[in-house]
Coordinates of C-alpha atoms in Angstrom, one line a residue:
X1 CA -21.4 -11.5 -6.4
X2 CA -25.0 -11.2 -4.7
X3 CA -25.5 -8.9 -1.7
X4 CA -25.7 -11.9 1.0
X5 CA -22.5 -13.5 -1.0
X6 CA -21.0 -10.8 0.3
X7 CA -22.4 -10.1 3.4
X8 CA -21.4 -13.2 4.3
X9 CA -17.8 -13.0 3.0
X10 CA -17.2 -9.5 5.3
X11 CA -18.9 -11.0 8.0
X12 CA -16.6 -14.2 8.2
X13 CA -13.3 -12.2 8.3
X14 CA -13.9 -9.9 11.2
X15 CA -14.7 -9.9 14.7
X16 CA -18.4 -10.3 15.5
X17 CA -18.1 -6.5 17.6
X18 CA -17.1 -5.3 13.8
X19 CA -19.9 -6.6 12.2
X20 CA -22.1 -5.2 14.4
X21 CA -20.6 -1.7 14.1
X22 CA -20.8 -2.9 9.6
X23 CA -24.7 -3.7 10.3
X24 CA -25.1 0.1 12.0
X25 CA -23.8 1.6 9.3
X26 CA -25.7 -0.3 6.6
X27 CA -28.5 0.9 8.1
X28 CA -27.7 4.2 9.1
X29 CA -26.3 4.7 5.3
X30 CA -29.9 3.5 3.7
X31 CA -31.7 5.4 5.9
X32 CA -29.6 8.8 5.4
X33 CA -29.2 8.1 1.4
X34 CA -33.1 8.2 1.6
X35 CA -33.1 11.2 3.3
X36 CA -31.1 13.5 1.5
X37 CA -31.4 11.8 -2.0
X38 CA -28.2 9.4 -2.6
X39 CA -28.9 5.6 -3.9
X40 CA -29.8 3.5 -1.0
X41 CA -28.3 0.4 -2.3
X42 CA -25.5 1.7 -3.4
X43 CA -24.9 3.2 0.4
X44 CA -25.6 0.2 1.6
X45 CA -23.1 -1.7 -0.9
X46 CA -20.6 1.1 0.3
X47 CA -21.4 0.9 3.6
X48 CA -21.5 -3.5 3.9
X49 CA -17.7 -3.0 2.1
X50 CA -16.3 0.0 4.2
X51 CA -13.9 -2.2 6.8
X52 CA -13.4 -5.0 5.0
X53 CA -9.7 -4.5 5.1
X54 CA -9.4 -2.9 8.4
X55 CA -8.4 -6.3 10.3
X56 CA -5.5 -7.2 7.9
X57 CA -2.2 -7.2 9.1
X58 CA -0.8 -3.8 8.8
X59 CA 2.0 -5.2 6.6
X60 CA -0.7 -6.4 4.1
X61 CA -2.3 -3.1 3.9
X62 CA 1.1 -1.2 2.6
X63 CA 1.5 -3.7 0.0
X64 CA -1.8 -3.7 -1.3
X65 CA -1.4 0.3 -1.0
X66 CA 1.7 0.2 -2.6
X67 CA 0.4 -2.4 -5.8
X68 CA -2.8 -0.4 -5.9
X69 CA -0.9 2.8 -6.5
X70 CA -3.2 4.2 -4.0
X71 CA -0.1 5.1 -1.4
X72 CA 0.3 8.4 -2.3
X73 CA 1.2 9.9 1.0
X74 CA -0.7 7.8 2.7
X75 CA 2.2 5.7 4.3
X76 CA 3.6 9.0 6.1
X77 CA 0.0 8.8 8.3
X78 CA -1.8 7.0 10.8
X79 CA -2.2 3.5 9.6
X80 CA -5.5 3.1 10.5
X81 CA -6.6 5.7 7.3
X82 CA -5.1 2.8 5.2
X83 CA -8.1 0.5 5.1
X84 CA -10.4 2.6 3.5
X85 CA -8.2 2.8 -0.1
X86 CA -7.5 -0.6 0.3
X87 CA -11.0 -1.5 1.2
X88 CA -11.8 0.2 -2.1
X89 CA -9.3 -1.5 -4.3
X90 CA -10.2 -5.1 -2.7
X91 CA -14.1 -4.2 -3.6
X92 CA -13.4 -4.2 -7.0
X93 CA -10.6 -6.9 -7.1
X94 CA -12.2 -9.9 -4.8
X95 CA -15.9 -8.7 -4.6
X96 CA -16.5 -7.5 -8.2
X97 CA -17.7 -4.0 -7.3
X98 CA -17.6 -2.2 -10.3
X99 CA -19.4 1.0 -9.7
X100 CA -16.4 4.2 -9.0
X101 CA -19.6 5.5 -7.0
X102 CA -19.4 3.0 -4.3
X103 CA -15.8 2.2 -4.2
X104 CA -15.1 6.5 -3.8
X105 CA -17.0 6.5 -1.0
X106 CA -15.5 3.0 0.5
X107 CA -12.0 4.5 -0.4
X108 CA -12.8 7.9 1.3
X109 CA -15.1 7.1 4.2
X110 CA -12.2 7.9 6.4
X111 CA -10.9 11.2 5.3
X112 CA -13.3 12.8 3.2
X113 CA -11.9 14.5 0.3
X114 CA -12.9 17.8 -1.7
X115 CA -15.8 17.5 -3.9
X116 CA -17.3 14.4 -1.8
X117 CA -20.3 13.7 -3.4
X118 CA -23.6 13.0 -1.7
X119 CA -23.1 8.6 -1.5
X120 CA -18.9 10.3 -0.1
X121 CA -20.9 12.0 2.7
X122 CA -23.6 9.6 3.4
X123 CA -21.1 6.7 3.9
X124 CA -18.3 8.8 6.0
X125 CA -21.2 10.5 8.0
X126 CA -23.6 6.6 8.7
X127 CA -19.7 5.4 9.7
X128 CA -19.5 8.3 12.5
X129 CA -23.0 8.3 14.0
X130 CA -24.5 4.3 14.0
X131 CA -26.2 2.7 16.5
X132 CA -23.0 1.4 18.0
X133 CA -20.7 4.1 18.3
X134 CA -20.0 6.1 21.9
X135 CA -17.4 9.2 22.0
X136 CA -18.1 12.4 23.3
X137 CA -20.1 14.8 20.9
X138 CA -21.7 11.6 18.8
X139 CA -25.3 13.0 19.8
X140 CA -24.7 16.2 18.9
X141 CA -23.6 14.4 15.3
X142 CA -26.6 12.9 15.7
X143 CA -28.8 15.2 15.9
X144 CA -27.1 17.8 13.5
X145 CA -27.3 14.9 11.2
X146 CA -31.4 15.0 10.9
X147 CA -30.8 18.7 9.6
X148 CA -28.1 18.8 7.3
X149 CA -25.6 16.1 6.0
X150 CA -23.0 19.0 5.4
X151 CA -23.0 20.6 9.3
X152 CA -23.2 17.3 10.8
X153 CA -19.9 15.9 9.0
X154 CA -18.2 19.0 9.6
X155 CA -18.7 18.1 13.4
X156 CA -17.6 14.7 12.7
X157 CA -14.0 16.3 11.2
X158 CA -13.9 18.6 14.0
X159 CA -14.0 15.6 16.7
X160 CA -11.6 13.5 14.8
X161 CA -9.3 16.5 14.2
X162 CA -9.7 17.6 17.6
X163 CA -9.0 13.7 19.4
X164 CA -5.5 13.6 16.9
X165 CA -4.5 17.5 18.6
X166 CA -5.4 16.4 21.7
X167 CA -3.4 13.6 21.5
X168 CA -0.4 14.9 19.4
X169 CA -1.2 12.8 16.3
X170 CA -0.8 14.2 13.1
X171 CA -4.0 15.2 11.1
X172 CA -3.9 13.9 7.2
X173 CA -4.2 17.7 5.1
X174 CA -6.9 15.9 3.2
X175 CA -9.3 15.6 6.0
X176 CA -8.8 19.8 7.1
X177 CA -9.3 20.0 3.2
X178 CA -12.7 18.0 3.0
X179 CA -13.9 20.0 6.1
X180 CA -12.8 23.2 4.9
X181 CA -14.5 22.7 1.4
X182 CA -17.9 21.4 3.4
X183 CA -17.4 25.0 5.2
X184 CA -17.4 26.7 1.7
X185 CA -20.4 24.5 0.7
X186 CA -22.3 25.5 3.1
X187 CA -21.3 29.3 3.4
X188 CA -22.3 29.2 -0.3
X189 CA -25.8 28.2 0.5
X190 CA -26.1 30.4 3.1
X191 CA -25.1 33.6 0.8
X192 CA -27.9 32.1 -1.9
X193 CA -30.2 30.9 0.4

């Protein structure tokens, strides 16, 4: 399937304030894959793909989850984590996405992971900071974002994980892992640098 084939296939199944917020992080996804070396098009695939599940009916989600063998321990969290695994899995069953490069970072744009790999961060990071998006600290994310990819996600975990204590929601272990290990990345190139 060609790139407006499937622009045009996301774009019909969710709200128009959605494919606004999609758009954003296209193009916040191209233009930070240019600038610290990941595949534009292949951000910009990710990116175009990254909620195209996130308007299905809850129910559909955990079956897909669940015949995807992607549950894991998902189900025990917030639903709205489930549409980025599913997101991935649909890529690659109804839009013919092939490449584990763009369907890793659609299936872990909302927790991050360990060893998330430079299209991972891009992805996660353009789907925190577009155009579009207003929550307290986003500027900072921003700006932190023009000077390293690693410090500005680790700001990006530390609102989200902050909002879910604030709010007594419990935080998926994967996303304290992915921010811990970006901690270690960086405290590595610090001691080398």
């Amino acid at each position: 399937m060609d790139r407006n084939a499937i622009m045009e296939r996301v774009r019909a199944q969710m709200p128009e304030r959605r494919w606004a917020h999609t758009v954003g992080v296209m193009e916040t996804a191209v233009r930070l894959a240019e600038r610290y070396g990941a595949d534009p098009a292949k951000a910009e695939l990710a990116a175009m793909l990254h909620d195209v599940a996130k308007y299905w009916a809850i129910e559909e989600q955990r079956r897909v989850l669940i015949e995807s063998g992607e549950a894991g321990d998902l189900l025990g969290y917030d639903p709205a984590l489930w549409h980025a695994p599913v997101g991935a899995y649909v890529a690659k069953r109804d839009y013919g996405v092939e490449d584990a490069a763009v369907l890793d970072a659609i299936r872990w744009h909302t927790s991050g992971r360990v060893g998330m790999t430079k299209l991972d961060k891009v992805v996660c990071l353009a789907d925190y900071i577009e155009p579009g998006r207003d929550f307290p600290g986003v500027d900072r994310i921003r700006e932190e974002a023009e000077r390293s990819l690693e410090r500005a996600l680790v700001l990006g975990f530390d609102s989200t994980i902050a909002y879910l204590i604030a709010n007594g929601r419990p935080i998926y272990p994967l996303t304290v892992m992915a921010r811990n290990d970006l901690i270690r990345q960086l405290d590595k190139e610090a001691d080398n640098g």
